[in-house]
N, CA, C and O atoms as a Tinker XYZ file with bonds, in Angstrom:
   396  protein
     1  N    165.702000  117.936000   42.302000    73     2
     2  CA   164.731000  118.076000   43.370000    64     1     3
     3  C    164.694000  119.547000   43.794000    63     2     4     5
     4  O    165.667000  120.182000   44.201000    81     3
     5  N    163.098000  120.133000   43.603000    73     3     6
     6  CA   162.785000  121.642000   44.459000    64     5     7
     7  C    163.445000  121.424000   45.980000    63     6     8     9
     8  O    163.594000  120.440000   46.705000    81     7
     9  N    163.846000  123.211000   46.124000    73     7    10
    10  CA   164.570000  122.725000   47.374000    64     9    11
    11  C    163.581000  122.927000   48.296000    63    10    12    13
    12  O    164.049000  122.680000   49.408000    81    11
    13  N    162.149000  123.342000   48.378000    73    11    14
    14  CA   160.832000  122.989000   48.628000    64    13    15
    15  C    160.851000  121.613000   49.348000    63    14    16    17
    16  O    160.651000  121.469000   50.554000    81    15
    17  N    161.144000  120.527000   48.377000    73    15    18
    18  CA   161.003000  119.309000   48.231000    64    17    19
    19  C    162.058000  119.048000   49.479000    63    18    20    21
    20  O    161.755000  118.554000   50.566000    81    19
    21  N    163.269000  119.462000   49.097000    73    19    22
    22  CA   164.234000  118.840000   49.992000    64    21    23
    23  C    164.131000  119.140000   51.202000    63    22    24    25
    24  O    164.736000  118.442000   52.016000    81    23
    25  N    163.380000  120.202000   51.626000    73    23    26
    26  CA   163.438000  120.964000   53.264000    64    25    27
    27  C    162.474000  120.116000   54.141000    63    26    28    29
    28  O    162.651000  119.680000   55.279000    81    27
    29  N    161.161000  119.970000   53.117000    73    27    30
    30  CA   160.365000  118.991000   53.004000    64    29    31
    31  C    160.379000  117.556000   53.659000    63    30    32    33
    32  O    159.548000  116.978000   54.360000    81    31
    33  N    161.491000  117.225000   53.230000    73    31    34
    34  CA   162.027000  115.357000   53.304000    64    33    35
    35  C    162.897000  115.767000   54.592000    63    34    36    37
    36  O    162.696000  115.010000   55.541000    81    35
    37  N    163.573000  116.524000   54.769000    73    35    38
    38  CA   164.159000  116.742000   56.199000    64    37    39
    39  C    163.583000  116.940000   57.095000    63    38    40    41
    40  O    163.920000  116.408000   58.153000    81    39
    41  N    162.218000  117.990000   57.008000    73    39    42
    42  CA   161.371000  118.038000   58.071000    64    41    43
    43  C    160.697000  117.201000   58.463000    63    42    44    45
    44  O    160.202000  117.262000   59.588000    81    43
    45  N    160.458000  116.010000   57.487000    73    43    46
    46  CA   159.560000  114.586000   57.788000    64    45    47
    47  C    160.457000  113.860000   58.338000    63    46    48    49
    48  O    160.076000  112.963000   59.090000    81    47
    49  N    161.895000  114.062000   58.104000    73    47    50
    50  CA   162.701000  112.555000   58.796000    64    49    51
    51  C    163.066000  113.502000   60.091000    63    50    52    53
    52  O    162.941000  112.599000   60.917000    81    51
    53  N    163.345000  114.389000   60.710000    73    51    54
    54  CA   163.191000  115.405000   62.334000    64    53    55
    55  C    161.814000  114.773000   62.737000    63    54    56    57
    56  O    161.699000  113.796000   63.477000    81    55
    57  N    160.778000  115.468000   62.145000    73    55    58
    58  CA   159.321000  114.678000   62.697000    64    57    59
    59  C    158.919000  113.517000   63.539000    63    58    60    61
    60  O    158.158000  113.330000   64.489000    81    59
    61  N    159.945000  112.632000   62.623000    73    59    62
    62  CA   160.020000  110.671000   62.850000    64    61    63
    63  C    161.096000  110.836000   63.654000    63    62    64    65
    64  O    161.501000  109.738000   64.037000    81    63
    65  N    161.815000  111.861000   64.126000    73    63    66
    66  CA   163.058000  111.300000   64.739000    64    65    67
    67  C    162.469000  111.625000   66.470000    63    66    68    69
    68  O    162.795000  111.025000   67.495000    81    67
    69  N    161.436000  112.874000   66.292000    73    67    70
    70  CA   161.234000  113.546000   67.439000    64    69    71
    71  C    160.322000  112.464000   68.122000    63    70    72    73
    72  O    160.390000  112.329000   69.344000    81    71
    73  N    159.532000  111.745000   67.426000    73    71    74
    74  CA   158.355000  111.272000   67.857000    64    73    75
    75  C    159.290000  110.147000   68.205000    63    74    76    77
    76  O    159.000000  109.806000   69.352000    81    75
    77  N    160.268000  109.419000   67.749000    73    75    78
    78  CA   161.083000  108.402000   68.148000    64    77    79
    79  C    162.004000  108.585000   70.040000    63    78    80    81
    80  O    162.387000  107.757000   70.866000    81    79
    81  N    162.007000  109.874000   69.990000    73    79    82
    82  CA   162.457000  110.596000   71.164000    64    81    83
    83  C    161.471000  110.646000   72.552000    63    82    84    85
    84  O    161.695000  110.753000   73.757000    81    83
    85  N    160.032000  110.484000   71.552000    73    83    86
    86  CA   158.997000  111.016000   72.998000    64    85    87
    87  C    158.080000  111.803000   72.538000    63    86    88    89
    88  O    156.871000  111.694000   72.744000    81    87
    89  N    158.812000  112.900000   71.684000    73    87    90
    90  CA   157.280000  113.558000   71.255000    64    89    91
    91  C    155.963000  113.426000   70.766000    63    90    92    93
    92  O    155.732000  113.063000   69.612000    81    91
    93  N    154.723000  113.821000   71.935000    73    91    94
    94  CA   153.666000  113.292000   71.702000    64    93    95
    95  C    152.693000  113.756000   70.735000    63    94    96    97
    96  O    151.691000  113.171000   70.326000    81    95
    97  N    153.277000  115.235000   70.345000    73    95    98
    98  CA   152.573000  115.899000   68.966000    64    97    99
    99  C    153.867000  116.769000   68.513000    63    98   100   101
   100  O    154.766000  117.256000   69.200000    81    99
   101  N    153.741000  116.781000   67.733000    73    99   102
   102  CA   154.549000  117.150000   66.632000    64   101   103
   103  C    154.225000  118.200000   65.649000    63   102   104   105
   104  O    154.258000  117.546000   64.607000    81   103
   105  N    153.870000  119.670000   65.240000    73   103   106
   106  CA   153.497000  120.355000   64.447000    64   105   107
   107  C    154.255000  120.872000   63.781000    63   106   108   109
   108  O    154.897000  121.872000   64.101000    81   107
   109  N    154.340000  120.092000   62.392000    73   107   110
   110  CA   154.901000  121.072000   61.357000    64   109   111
   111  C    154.108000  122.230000   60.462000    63   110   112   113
   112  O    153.005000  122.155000   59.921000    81   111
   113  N    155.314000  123.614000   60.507000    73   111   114
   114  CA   154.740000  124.831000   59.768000    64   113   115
   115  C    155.404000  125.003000   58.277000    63   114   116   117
   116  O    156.490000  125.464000   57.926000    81   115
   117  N    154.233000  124.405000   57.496000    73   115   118
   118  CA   155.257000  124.169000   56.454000    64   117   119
   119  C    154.828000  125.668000   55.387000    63   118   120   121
   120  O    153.661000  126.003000   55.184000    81   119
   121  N    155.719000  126.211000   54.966000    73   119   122
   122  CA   156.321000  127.583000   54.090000    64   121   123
   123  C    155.545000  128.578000   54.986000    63   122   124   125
   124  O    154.753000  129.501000   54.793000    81   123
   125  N    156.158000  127.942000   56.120000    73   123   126
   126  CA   155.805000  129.266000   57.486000    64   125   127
   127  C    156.595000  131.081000   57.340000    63   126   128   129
   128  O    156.314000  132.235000   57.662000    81   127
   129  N    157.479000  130.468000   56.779000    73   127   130
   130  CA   158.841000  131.755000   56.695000    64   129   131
   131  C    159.239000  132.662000   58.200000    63   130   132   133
   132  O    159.941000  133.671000   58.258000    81   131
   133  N    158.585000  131.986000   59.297000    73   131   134
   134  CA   159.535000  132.000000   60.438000    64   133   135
   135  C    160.950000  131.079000   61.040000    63   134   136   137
   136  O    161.603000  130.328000   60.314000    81   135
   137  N    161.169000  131.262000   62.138000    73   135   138
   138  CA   162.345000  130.530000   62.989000    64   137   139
   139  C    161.737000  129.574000   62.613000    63   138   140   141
   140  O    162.238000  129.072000   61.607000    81   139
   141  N    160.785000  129.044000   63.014000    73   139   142
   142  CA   160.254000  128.058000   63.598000    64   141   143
   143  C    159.666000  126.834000   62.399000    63   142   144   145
   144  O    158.618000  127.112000   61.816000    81   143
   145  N    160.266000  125.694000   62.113000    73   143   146
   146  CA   159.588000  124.523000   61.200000    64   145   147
   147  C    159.117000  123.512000   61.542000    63   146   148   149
   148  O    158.764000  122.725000   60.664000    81   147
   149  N    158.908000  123.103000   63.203000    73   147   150
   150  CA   158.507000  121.926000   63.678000    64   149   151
   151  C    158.505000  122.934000   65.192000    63   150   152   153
   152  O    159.108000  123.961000   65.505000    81   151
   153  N    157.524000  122.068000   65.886000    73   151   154
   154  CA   156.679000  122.394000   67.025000    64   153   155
   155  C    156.974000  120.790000   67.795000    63   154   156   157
   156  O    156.214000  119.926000   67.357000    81   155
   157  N    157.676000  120.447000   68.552000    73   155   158
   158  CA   157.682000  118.892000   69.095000    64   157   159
   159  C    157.206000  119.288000   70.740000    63   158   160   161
   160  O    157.682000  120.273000   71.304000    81   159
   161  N    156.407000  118.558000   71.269000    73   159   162
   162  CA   155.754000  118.675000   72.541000    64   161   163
   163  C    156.081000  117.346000   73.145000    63   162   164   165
   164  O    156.148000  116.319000   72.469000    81   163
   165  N    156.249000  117.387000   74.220000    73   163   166
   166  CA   157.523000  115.892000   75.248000    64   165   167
   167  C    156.492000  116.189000   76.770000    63   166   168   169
   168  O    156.943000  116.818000   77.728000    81   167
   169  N    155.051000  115.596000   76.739000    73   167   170
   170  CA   154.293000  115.944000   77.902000    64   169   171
   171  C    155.137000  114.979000   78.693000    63   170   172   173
   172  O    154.782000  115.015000   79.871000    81   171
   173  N    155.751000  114.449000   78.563000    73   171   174
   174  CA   156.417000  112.897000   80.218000    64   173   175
   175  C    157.557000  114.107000   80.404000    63   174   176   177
   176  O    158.087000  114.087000   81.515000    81   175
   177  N    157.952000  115.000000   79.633000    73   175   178
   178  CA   159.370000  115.497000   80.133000    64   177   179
   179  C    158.907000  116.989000   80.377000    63   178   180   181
   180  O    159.825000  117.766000   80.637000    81   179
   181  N    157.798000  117.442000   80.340000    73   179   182
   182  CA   156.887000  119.028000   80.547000    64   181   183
   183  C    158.162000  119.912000   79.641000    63   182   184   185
   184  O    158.856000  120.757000   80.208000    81   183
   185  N    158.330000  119.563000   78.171000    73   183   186
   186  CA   159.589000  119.762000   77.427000    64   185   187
   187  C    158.473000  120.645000   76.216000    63   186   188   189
   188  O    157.348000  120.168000   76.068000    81   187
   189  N    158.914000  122.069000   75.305000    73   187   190
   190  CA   158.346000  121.951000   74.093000    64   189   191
   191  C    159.581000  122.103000   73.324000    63   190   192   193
   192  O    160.453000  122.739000   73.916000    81   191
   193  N    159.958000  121.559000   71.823000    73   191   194
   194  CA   161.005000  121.970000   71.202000    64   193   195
   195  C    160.872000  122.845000   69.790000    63   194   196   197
   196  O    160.447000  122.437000   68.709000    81   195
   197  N    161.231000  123.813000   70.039000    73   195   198
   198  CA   161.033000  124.756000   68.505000    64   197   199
   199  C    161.932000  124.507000   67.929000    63   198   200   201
   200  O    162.969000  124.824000   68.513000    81   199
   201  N    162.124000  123.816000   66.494000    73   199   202
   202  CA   163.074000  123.309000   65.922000    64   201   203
   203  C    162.830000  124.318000   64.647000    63   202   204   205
   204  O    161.724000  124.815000   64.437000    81   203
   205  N    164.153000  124.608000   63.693000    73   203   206
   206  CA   164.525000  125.011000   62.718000    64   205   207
   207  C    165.258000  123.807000   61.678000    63   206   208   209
   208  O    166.385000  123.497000   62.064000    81   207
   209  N    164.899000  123.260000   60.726000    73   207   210
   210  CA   165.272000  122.266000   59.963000    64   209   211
   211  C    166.182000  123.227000   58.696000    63   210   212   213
   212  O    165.668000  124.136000   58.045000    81   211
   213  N    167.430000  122.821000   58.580000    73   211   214
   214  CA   168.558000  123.133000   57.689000    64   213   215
   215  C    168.849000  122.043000   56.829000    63   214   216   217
   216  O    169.710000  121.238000   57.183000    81   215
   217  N    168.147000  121.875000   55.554000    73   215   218
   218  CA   168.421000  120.792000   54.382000    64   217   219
   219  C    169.812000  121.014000   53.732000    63   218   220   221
   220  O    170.370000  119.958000   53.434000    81   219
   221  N    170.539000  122.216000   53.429000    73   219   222
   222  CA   171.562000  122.378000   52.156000    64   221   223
   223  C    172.802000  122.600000   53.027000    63   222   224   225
   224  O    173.761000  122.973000   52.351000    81   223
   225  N    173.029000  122.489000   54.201000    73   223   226
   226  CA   174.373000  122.707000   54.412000    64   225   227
   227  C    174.712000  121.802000   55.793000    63   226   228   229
   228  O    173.993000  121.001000   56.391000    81   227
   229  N    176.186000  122.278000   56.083000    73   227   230
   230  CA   176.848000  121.151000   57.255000    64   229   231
   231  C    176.662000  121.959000   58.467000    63   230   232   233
   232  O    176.384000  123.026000   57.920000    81   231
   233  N    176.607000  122.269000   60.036000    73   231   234
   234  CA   176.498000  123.387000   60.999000    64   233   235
   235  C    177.909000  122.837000   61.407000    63   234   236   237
   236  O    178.310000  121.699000   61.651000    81   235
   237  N    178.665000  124.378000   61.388000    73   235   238
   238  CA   179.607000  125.076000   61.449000    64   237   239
   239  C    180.644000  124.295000   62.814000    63   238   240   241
   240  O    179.998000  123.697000   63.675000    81   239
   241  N    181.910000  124.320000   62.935000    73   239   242
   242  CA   182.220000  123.665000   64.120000    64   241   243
   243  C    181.805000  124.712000   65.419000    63   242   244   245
   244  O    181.520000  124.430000   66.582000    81   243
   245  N    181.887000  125.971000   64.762000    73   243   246
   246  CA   181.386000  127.210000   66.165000    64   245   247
   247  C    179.951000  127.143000   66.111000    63   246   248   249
   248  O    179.521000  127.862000   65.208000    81   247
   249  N    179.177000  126.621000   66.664000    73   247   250
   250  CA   177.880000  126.967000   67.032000    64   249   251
   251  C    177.453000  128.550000   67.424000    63   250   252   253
   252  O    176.417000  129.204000   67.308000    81   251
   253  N    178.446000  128.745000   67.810000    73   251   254
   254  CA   178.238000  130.162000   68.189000    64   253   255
   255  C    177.752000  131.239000   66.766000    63   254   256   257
   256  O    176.984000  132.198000   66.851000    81   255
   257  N    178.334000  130.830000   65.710000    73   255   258
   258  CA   177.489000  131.474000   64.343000    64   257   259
   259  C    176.169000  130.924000   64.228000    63   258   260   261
   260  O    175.365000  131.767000   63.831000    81   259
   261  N    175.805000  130.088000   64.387000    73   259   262
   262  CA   174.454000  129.376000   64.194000    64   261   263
   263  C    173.601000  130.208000   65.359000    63   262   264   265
   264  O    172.446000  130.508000   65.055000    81   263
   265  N    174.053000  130.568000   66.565000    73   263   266
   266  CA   172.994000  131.089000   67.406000    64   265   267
   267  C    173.162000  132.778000   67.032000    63   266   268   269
   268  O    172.277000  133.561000   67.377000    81   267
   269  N    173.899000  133.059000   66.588000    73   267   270
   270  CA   174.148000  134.400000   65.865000    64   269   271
   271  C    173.068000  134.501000   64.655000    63   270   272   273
   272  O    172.277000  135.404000   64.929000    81   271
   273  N    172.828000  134.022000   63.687000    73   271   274
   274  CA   172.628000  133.737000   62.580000    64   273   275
   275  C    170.789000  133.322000   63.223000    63   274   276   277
   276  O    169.889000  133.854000   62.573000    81   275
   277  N    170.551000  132.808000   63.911000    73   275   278
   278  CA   169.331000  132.575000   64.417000    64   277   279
   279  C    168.332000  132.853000   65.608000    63   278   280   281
   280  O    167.490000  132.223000   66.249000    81   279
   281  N    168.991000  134.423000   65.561000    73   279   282
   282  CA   168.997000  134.998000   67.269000    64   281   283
   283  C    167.086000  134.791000   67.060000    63   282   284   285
   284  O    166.645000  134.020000   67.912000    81   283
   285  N    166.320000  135.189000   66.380000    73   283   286
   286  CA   164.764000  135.330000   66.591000    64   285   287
   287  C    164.533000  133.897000   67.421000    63   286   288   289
   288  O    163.802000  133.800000   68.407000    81   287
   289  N    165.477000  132.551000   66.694000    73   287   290
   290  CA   164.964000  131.229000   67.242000    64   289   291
   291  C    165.117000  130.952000   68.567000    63   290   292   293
   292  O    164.404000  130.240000   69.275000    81   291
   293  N    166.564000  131.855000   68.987000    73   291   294
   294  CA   167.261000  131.404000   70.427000    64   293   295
   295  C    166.359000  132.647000   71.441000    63   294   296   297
   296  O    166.280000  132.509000   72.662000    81   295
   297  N    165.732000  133.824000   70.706000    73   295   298
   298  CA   164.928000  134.492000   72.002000    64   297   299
   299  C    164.154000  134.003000   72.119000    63   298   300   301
   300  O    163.394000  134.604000   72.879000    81   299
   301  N    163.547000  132.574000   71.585000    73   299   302
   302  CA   162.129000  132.280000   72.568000    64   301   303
   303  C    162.802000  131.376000   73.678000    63   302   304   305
   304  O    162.058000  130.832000   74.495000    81   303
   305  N    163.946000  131.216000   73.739000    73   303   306
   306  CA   164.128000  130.063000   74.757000    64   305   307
   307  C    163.449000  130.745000   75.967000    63   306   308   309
   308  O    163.118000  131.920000   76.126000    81   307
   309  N    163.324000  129.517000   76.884000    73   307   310
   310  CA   162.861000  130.404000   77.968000    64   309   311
   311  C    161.518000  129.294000   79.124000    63   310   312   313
   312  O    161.138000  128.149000   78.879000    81   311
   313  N    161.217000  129.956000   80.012000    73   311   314
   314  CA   160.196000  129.402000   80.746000    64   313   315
   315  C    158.595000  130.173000   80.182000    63   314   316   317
   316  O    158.269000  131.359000   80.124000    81   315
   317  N    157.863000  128.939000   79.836000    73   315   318
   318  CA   156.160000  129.910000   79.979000    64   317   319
   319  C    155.137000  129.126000   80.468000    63   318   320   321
   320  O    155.218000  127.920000   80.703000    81   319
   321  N    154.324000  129.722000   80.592000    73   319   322
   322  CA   153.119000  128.876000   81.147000    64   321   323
   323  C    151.956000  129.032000   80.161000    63   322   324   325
   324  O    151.382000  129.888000   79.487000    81   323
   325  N    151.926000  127.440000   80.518000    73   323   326
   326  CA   151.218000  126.842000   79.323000    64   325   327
   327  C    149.630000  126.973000   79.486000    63   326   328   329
   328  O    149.184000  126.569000   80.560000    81   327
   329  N    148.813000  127.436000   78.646000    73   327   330
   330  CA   146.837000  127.750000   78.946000    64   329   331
   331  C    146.788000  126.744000   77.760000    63   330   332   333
   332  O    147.214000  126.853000   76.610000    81   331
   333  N    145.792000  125.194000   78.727000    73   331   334
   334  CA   144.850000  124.951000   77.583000    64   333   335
   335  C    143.373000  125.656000   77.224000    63   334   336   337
   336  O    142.451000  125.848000   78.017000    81   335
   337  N    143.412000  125.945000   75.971000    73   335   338
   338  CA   142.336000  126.511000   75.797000    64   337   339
   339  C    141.630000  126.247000   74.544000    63   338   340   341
   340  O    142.221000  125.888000   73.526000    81   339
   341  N    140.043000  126.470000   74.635000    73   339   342
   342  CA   139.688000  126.185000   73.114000    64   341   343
   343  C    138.708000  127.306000   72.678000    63   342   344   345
   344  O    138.396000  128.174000   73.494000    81   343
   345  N    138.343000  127.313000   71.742000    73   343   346
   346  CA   137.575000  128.599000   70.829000    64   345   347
   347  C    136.932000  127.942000   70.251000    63   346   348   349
   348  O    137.149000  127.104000   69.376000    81   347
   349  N    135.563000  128.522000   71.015000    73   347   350
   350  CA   134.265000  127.881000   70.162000    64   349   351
   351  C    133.067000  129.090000   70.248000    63   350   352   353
   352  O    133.280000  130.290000   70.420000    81   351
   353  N    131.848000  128.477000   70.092000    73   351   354
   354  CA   130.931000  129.336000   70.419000    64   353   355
   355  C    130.325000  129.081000   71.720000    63   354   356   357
   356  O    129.911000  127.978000   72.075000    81   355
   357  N    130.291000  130.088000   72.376000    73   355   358
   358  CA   129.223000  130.049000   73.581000    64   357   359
   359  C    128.195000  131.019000   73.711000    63   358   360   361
   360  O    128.628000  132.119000   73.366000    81   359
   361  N    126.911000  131.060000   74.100000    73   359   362
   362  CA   126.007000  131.845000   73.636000    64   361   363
   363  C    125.885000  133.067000   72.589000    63   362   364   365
   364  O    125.430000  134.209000   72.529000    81   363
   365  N    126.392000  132.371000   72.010000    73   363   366
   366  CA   126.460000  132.587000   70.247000    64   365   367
   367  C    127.775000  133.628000   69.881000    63   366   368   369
   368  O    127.850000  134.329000   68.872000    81   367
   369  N    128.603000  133.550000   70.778000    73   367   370
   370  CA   129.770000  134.351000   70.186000    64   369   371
   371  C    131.164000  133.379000   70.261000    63   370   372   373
   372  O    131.033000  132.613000   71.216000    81   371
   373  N    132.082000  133.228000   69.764000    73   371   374
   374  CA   133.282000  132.489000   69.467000    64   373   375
   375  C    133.844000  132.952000   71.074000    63   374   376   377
   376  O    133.465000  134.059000   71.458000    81   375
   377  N    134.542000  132.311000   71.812000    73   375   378
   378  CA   135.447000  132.570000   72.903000    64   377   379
   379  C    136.120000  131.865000   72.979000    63   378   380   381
   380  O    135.742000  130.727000   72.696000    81   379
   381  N    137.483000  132.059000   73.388000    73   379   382
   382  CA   138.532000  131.467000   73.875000    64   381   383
   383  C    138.254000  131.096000   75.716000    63   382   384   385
   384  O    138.252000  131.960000   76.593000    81   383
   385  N    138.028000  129.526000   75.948000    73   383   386
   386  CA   138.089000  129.180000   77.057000    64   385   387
   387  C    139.174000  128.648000   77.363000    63   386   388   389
   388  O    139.938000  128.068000   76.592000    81   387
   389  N    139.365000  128.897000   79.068000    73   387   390
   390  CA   140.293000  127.691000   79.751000    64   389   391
   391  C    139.643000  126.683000   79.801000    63   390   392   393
   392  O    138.413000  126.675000   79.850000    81   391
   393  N    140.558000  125.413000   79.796000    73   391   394
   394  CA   139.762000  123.924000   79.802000    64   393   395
   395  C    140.306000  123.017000   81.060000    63   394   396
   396  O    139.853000  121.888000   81.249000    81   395
């Protein structure tokens, strides 16, 4: 099995696990080549989770290498405020609205 394949089958069984949790959308970035491989959104808990999916190995008993090893993932932690918005056309030019 491509290890394509295998990162693949892990990110689909996180997916099913998140949505089993609460999450009401779920976005996977698949051969994103950032932190980031799943997008889980928890609107009952005003929660978002940026997840990183690890197929080939065990995480370490020190966590503390894992947040070392993944500092880009651990600087988004944090508080933000959330804009719904959409991008369309309005008198004939594309804009990003608040909704």
């Amino acid at each position: 099995m491509s290890s394509y394949r295998r990162g693949y089958i892990v990110e689909l069984r996180a997916k099913d696990l998140l949505k089993k949790l609460g999450a009401k959308i779920v976005v996977r970035s698949s051969r994103s080549r950032t932190p980031i491989d799943l997008i889980a959104i928890f609107p009952d808990r005003k929660e978002i989770w940026l997840v990183q999916c690890k197929a080939k190995r065990e995480a370490p008993k020190n966590l503390n290498k894992l947040r070392k090893e993944f500092h880009d993932l651990t600087e988004l932690g944090g508080t933000y405020t959330v804009h719904p918005v959409i991008y369309m056309k309005k008198e004939g030019r594309y804009r990003f609205m608040e909704l």
